[in-house]
mmCIF file of C-alpha atoms in Angstrom:
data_model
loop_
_atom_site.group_PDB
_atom_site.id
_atom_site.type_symbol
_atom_site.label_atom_id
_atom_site.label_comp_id
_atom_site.label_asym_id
_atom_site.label_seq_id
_atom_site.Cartn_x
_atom_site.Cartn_y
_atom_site.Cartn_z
ATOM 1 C CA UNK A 1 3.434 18.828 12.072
ATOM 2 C CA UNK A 2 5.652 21.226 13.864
ATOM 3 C CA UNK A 3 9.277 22.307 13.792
ATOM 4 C CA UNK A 4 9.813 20.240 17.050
ATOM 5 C CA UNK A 5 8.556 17.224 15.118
ATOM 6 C CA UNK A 6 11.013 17.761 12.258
ATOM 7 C CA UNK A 7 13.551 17.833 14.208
ATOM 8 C CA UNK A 8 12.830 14.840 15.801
ATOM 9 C CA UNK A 9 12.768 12.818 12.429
ATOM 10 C CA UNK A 10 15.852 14.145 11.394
ATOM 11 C CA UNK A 11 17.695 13.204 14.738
ATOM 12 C CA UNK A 12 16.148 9.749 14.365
ATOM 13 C CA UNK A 13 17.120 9.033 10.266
ATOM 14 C CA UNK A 14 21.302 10.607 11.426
ATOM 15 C CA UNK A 15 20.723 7.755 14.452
ATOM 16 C CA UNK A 16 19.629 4.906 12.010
ATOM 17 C CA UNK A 17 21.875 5.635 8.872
ATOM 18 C CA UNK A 18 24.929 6.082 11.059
ATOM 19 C CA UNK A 19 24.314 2.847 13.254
ATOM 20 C CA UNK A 20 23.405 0.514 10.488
ATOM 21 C CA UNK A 21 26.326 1.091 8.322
ATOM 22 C CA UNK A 22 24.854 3.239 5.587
ATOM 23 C CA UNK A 23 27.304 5.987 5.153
ATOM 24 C CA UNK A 24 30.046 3.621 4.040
ATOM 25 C CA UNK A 25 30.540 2.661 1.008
ATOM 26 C CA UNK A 26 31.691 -1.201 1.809
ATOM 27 C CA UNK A 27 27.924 -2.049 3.228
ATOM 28 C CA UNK A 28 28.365 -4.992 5.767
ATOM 29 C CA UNK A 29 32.323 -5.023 4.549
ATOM 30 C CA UNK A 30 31.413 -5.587 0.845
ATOM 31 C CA UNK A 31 33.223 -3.878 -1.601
ATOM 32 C CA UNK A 32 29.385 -2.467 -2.876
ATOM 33 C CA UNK A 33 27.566 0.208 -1.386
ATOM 34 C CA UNK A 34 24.245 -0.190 0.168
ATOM 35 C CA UNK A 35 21.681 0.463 -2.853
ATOM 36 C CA UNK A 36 23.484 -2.601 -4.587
ATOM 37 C CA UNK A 37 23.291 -4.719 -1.676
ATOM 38 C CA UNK A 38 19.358 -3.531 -1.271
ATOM 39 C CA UNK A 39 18.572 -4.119 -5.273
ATOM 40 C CA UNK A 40 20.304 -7.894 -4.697
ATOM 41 C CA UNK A 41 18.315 -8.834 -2.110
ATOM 42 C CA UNK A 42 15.071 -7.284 -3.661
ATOM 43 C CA UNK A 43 16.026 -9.587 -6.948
ATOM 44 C CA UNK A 44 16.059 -12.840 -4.592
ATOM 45 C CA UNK A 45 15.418 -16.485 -5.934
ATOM 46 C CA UNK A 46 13.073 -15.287 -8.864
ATOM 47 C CA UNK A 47 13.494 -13.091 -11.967
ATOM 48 C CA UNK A 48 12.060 -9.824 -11.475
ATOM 49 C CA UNK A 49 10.370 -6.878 -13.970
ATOM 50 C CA UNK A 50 13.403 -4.212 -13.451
ATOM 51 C CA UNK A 51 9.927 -2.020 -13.514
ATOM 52 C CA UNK A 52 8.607 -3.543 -10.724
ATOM 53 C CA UNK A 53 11.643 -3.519 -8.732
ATOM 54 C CA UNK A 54 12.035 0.434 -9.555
ATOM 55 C CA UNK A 55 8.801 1.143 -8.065
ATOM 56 C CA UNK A 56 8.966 -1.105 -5.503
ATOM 57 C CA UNK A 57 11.656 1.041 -3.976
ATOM 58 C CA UNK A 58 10.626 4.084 -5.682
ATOM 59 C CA UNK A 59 13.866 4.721 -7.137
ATOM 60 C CA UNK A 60 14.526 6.617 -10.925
ATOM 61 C CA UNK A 61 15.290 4.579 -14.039
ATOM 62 C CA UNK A 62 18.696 6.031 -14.881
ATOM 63 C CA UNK A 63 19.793 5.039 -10.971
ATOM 64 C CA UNK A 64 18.709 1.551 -11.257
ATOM 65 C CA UNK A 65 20.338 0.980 -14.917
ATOM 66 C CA UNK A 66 23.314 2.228 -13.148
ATOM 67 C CA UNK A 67 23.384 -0.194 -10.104
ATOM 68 C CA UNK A 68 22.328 -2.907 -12.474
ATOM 69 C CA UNK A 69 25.021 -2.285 -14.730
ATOM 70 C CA UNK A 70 27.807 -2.416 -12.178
ATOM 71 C CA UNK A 71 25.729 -5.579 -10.783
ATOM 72 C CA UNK A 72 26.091 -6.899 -14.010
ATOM 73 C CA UNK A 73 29.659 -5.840 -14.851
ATOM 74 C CA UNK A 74 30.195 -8.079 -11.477
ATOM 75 C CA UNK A 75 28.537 -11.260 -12.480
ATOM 76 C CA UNK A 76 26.604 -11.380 -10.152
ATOM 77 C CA UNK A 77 22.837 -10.666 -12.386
ATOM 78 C CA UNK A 78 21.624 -10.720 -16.320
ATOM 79 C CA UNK A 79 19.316 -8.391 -17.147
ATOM 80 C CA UNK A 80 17.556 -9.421 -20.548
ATOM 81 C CA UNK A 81 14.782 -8.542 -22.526
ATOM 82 C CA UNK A 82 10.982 -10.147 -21.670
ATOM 83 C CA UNK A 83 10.722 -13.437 -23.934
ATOM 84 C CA UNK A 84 7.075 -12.058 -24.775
ATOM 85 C CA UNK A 85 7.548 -8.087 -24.829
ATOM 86 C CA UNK A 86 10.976 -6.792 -25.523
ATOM 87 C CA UNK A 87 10.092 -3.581 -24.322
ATOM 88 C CA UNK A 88 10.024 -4.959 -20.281
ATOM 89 C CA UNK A 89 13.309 -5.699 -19.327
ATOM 90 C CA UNK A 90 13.823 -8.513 -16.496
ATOM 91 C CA UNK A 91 17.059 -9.616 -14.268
ATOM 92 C CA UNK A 92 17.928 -12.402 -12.250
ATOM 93 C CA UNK A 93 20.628 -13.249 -10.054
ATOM 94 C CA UNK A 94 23.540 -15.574 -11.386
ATOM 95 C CA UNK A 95 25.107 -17.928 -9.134
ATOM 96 C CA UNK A 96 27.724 -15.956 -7.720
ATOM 97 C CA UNK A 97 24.809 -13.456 -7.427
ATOM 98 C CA UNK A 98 22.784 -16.040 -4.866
ATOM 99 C CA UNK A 99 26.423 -16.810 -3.012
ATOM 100 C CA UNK A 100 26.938 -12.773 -3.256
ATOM 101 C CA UNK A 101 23.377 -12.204 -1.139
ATOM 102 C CA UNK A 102 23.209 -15.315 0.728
ATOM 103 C CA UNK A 103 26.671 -13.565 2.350
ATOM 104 C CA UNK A 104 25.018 -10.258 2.539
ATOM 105 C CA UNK A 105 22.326 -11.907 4.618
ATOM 106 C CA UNK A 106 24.215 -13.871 7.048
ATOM 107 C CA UNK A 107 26.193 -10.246 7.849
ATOM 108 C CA UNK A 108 23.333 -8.168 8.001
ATOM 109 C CA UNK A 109 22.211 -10.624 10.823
ATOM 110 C CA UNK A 110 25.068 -9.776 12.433
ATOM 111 C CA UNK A 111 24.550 -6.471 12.013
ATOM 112 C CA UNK A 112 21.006 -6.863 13.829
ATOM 113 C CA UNK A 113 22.399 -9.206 16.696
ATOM 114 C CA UNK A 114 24.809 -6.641 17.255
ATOM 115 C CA UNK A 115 22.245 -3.807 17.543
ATOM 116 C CA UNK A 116 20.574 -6.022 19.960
ATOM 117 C CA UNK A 117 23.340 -7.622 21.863
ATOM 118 C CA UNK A 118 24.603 -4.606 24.481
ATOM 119 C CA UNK A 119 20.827 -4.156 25.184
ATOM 120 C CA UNK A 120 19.207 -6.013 28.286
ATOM 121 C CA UNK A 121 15.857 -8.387 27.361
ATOM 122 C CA UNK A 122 13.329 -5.705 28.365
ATOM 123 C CA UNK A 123 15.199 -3.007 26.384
ATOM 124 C CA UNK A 124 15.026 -5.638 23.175
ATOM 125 C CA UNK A 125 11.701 -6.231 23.314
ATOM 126 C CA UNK A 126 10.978 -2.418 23.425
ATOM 127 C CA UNK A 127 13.474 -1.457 20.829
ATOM 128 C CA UNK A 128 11.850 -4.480 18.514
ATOM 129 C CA UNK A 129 8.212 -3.202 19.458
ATOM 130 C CA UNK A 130 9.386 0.584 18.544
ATOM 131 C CA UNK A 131 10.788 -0.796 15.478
ATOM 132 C CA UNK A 132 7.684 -2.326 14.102
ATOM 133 C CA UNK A 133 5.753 0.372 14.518
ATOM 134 C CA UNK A 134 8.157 2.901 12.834
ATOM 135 C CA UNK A 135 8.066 0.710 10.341
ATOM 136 C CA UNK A 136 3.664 0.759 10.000
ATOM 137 C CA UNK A 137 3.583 4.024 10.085
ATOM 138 C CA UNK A 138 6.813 4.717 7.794
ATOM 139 C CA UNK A 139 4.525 1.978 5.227
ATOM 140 C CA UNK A 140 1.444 4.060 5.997
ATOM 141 C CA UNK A 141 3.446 7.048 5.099
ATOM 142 C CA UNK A 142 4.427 5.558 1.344
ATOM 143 C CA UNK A 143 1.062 4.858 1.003
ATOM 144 C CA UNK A 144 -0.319 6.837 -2.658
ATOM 145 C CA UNK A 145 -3.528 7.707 -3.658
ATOM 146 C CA UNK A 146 -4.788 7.586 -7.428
ATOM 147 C CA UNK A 147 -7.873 8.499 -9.446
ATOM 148 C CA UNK A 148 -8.302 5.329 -11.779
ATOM 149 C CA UNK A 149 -10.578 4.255 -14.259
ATOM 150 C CA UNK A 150 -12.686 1.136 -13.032
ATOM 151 C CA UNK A 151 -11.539 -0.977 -15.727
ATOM 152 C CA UNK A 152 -7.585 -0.539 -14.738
ATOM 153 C CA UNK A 153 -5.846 -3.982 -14.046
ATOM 154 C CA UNK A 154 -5.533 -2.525 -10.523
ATOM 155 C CA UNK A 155 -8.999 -1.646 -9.984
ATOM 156 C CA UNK A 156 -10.169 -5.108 -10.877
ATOM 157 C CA UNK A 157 -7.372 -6.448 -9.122
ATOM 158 C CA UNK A 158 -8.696 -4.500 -5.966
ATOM 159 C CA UNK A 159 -12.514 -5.203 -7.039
ATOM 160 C CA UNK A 160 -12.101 -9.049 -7.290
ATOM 161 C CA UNK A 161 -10.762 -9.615 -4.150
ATOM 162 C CA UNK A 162 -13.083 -7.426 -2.168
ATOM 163 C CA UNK A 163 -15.730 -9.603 -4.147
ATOM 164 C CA UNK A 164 -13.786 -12.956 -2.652
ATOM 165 C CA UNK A 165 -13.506 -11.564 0.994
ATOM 166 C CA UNK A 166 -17.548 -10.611 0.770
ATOM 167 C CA UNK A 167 -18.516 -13.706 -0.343
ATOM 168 C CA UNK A 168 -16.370 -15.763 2.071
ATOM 169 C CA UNK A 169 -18.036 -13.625 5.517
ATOM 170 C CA UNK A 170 -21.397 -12.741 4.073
ATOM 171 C CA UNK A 171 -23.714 -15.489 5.982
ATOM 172 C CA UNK A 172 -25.858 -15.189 2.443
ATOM 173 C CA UNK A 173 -22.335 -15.381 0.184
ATOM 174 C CA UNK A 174 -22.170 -12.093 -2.455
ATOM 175 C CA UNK A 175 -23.016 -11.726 -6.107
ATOM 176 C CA UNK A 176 -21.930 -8.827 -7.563
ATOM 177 C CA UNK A 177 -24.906 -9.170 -9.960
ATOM 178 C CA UNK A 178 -27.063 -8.772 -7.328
ATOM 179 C CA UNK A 179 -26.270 -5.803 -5.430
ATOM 180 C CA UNK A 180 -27.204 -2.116 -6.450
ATOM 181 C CA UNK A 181 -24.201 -1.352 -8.675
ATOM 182 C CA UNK A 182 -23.298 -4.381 -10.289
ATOM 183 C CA UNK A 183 -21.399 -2.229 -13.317
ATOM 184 C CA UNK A 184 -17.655 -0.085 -11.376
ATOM 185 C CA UNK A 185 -18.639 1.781 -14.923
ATOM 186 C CA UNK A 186 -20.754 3.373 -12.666
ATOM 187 C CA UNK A 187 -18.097 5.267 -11.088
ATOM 188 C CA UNK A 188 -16.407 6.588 -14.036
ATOM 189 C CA UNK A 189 -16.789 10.349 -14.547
ATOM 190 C CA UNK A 190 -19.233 12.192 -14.030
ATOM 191 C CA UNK A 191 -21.171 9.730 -12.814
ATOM 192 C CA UNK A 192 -18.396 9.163 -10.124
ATOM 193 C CA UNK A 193 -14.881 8.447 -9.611
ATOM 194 C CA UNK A 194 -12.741 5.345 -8.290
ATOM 195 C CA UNK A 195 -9.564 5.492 -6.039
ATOM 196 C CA UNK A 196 -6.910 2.671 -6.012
ATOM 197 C CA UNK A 197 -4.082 3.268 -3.277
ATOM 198 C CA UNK A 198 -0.769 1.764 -3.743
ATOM 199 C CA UNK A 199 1.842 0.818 -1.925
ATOM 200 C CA UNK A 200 5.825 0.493 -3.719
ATOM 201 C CA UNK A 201 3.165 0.237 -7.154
ATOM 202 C CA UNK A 202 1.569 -2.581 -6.153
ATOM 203 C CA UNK A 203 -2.811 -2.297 -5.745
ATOM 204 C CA UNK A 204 -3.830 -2.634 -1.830
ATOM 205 C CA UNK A 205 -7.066 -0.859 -1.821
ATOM 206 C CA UNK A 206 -9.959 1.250 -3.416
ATOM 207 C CA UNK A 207 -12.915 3.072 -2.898
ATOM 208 C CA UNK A 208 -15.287 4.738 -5.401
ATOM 209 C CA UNK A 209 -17.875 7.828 -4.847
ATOM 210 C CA UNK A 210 -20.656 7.821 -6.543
ATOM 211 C CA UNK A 211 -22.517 11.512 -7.738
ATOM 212 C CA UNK A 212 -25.582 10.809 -8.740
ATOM 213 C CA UNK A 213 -27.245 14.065 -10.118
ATOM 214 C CA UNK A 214 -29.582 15.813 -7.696
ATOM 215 C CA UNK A 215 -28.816 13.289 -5.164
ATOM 216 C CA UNK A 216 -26.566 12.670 -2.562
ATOM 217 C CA UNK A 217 -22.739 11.607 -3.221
ATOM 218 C CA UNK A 218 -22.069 7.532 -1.928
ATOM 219 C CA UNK A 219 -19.191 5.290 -1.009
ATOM 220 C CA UNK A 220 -19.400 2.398 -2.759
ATOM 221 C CA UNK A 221 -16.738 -0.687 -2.872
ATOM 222 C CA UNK A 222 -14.861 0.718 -0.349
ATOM 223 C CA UNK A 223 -11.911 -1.960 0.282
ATOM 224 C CA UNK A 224 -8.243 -2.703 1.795
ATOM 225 C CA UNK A 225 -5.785 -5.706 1.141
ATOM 226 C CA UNK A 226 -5.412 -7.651 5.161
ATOM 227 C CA UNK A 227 -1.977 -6.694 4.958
ATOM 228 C CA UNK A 228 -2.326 -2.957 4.595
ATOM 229 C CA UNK A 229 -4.965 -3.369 7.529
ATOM 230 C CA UNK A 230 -3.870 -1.386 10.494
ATOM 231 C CA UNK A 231 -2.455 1.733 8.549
ATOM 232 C CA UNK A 232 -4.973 4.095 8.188
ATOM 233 C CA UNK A 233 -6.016 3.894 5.005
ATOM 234 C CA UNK A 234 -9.792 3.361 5.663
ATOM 235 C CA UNK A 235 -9.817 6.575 7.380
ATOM 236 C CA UNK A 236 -7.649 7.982 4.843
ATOM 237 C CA UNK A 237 -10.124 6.899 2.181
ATOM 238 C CA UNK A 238 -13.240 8.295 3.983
ATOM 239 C CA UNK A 239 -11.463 11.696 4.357
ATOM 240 C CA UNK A 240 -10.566 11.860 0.629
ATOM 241 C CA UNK A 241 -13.618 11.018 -0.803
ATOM 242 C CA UNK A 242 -15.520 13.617 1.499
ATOM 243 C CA UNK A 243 -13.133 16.088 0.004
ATOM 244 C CA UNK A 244 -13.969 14.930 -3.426
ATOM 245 C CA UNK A 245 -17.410 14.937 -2.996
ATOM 246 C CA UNK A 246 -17.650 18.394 -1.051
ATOM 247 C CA UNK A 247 -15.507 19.739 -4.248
ATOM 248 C CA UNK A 248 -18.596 18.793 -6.413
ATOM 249 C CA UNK A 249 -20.774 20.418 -4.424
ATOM 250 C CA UNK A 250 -22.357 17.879 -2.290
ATOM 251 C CA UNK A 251 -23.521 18.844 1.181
ATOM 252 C CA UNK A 252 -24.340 15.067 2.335
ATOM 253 C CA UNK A 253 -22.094 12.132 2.022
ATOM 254 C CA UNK A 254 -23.930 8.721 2.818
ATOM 255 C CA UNK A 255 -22.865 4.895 2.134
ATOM 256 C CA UNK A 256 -24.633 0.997 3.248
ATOM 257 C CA UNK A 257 -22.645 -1.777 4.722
ATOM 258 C CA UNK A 258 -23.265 -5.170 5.549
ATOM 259 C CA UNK A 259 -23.570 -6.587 9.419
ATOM 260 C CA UNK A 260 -20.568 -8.541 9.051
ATOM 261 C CA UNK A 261 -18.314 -5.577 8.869
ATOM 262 C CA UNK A 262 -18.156 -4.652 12.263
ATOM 263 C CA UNK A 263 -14.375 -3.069 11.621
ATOM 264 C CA UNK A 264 -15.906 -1.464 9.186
ATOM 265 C CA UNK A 265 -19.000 -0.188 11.022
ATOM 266 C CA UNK A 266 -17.142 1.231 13.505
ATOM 267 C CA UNK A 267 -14.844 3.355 11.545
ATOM 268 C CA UNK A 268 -17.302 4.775 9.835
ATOM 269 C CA UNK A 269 -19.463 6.275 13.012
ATOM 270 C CA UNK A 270 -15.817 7.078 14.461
ATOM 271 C CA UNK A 271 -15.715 9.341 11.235
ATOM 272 C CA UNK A 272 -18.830 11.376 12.150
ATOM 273 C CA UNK A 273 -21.240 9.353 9.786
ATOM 274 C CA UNK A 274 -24.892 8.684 11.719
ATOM 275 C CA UNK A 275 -26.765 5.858 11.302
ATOM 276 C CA UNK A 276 -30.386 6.807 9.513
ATOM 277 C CA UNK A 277 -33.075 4.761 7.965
ATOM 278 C CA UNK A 278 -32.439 2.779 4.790
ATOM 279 C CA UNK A 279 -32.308 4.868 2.005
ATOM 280 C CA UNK A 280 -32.001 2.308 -0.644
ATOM 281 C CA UNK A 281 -33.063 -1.397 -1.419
ATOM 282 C CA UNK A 282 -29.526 -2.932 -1.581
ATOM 283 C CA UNK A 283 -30.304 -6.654 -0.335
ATOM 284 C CA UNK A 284 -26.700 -6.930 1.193
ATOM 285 C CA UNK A 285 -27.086 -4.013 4.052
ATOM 286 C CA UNK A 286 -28.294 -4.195 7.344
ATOM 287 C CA UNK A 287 -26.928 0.093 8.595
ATOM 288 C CA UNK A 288 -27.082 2.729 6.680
ATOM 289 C CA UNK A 289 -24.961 6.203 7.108
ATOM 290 C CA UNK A 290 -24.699 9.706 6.292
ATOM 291 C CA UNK A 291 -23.010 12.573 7.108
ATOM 292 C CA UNK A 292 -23.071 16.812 6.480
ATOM 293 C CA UNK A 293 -20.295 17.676 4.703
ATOM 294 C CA UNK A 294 -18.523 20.864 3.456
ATOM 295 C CA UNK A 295 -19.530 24.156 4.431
ATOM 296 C CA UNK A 296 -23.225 22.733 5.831
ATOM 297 C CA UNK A 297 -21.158 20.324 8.143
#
């Protein structure tokens, strides 16, 4: 990035906070300011984990006790204990809570109508179109990588559906059993390592390297979520994990994949790996790939 590019970001957030309303402290005529209106919306219809909600908009404790506490000395939430673990607290919206946010709602479509109303209907559609893909690549942007161990809730979380989506487009189904590493232990240290990504806390991918000693390092259960499809992360995966496994030493970098995953397939030869002869018996891959990496690239 560049200084031109910085500059350009900056001259878009002044745009958006000023237009939308943001610098007031009524939001949308309210007498609350905007991260109050934002955490009652986020609580909607269901109780919530206060957690959750924190790291869903990756906001600090103390800030979030605070906009809870005037939500609360408002009527308009409870925040109470967990009924199983008093440690997790939990908050749901009262009914002058749901009246408070159904009215936030109605003006913020206002608000949005009124962004859109002096524009003509080619100038919508390109000011909608721009605004989805801000918004991919701002989510792409949030998007945090972790080391985990393979037993985390996350990493099964990621593991188990990867499992579902294989066995639902494999023409032969998929047993976990079956294939070459049927135990993630396999990529705990130093045998390997596993990466979950994240996005707002909650689990929308993985991908685990393999070191085998002697041998060269391999992708295995490399996954994403459908709805974090389309931001990168593949590539972003691929690109870590060749870091990782040059830091270990490893000059070649290989992984298998089945003939389903076309997507897949093509991403990876897009990424410099060449397709080579089978290198192992896993009965789930038709292609096999490697690639040269670190300083022997």
């Amino acid at each position: 990035m560049n200084a031109e590019q910085i500059d350009q970001v900056r001259r878009f957030n002044r745009t958006v906070t000023e237009r939308v309303g943001v610098l007031h402290d009524n939001y949308l005529g309210r007498d609350r300011p905007v991260g109050e209106a934002r955490l009652l919306w986020e609580i909607g219809e269901r109780e919530q984990d206060v957690r959750g909600l924190r790291e869903r908009l990756g906001l600090d404790s103390g800030y979030v006790s605070r906009l809870l506490r005037a939500l609360e000395a408002d009527g308009l939430v409870t925040v109470e204990p967990h009924p199983r673990d008093r440690r997790v607290r939990t908050v749901r919206l009262t009914g002058a809570g749901r009246a408070e946010r159904g009215l936030l709602d109605e003006r913020s479509d206002r608000l949005a109508g009124s962004l859109l109303k002096p524009l003509n209907t080619a100038q919508r559609a390109r000011l909608v179109a721009a605004m989805a893909e801000v918004d991919r690549l701002l989510t792409a942007s949030t998007v945090a990588l972790a080391t985990v161990d393979p037993g985390h809730p996350d990493a099964e979380y990621c593991l188990c559906s990867y499992f579902t989506e294989l066995q639902e487009r494999f023409d032969t189904g998929f047993d976990p059993a079956r294939s070459l590493l049927p135990d993630a232990g396999g990529l705990r240290p130093p045998r390997g390592l596993f990466l979950v990504a994240r996005v707002h806390g909650e689990p929308v991918g993985c991908a685990g390297l393999k070191l085998p000693p002697g041998a060269p390092a391999e992708i295995k259960r490399m996954w994403v979520a459908p709805a974090a499809r389309g931001l990168g992360l593949g590539r972003r995966f691929l690109a870590e994990l060749e870091e990782l496994a040059a830091g270990e030493g490893r000059t070649v970098l290989r992984l298998d994949t089945n003939k389903a995953l076309d997507a897949a397939i093509g991403l990876y030869r897009s990424c410099g790996f060449q397709e080579v002869p089978a290198f192992n018996d896993e009965p789930y891959a038709h292609h096999w790939f490697e690639k040269r990496i670190g300083r022997d690239a």
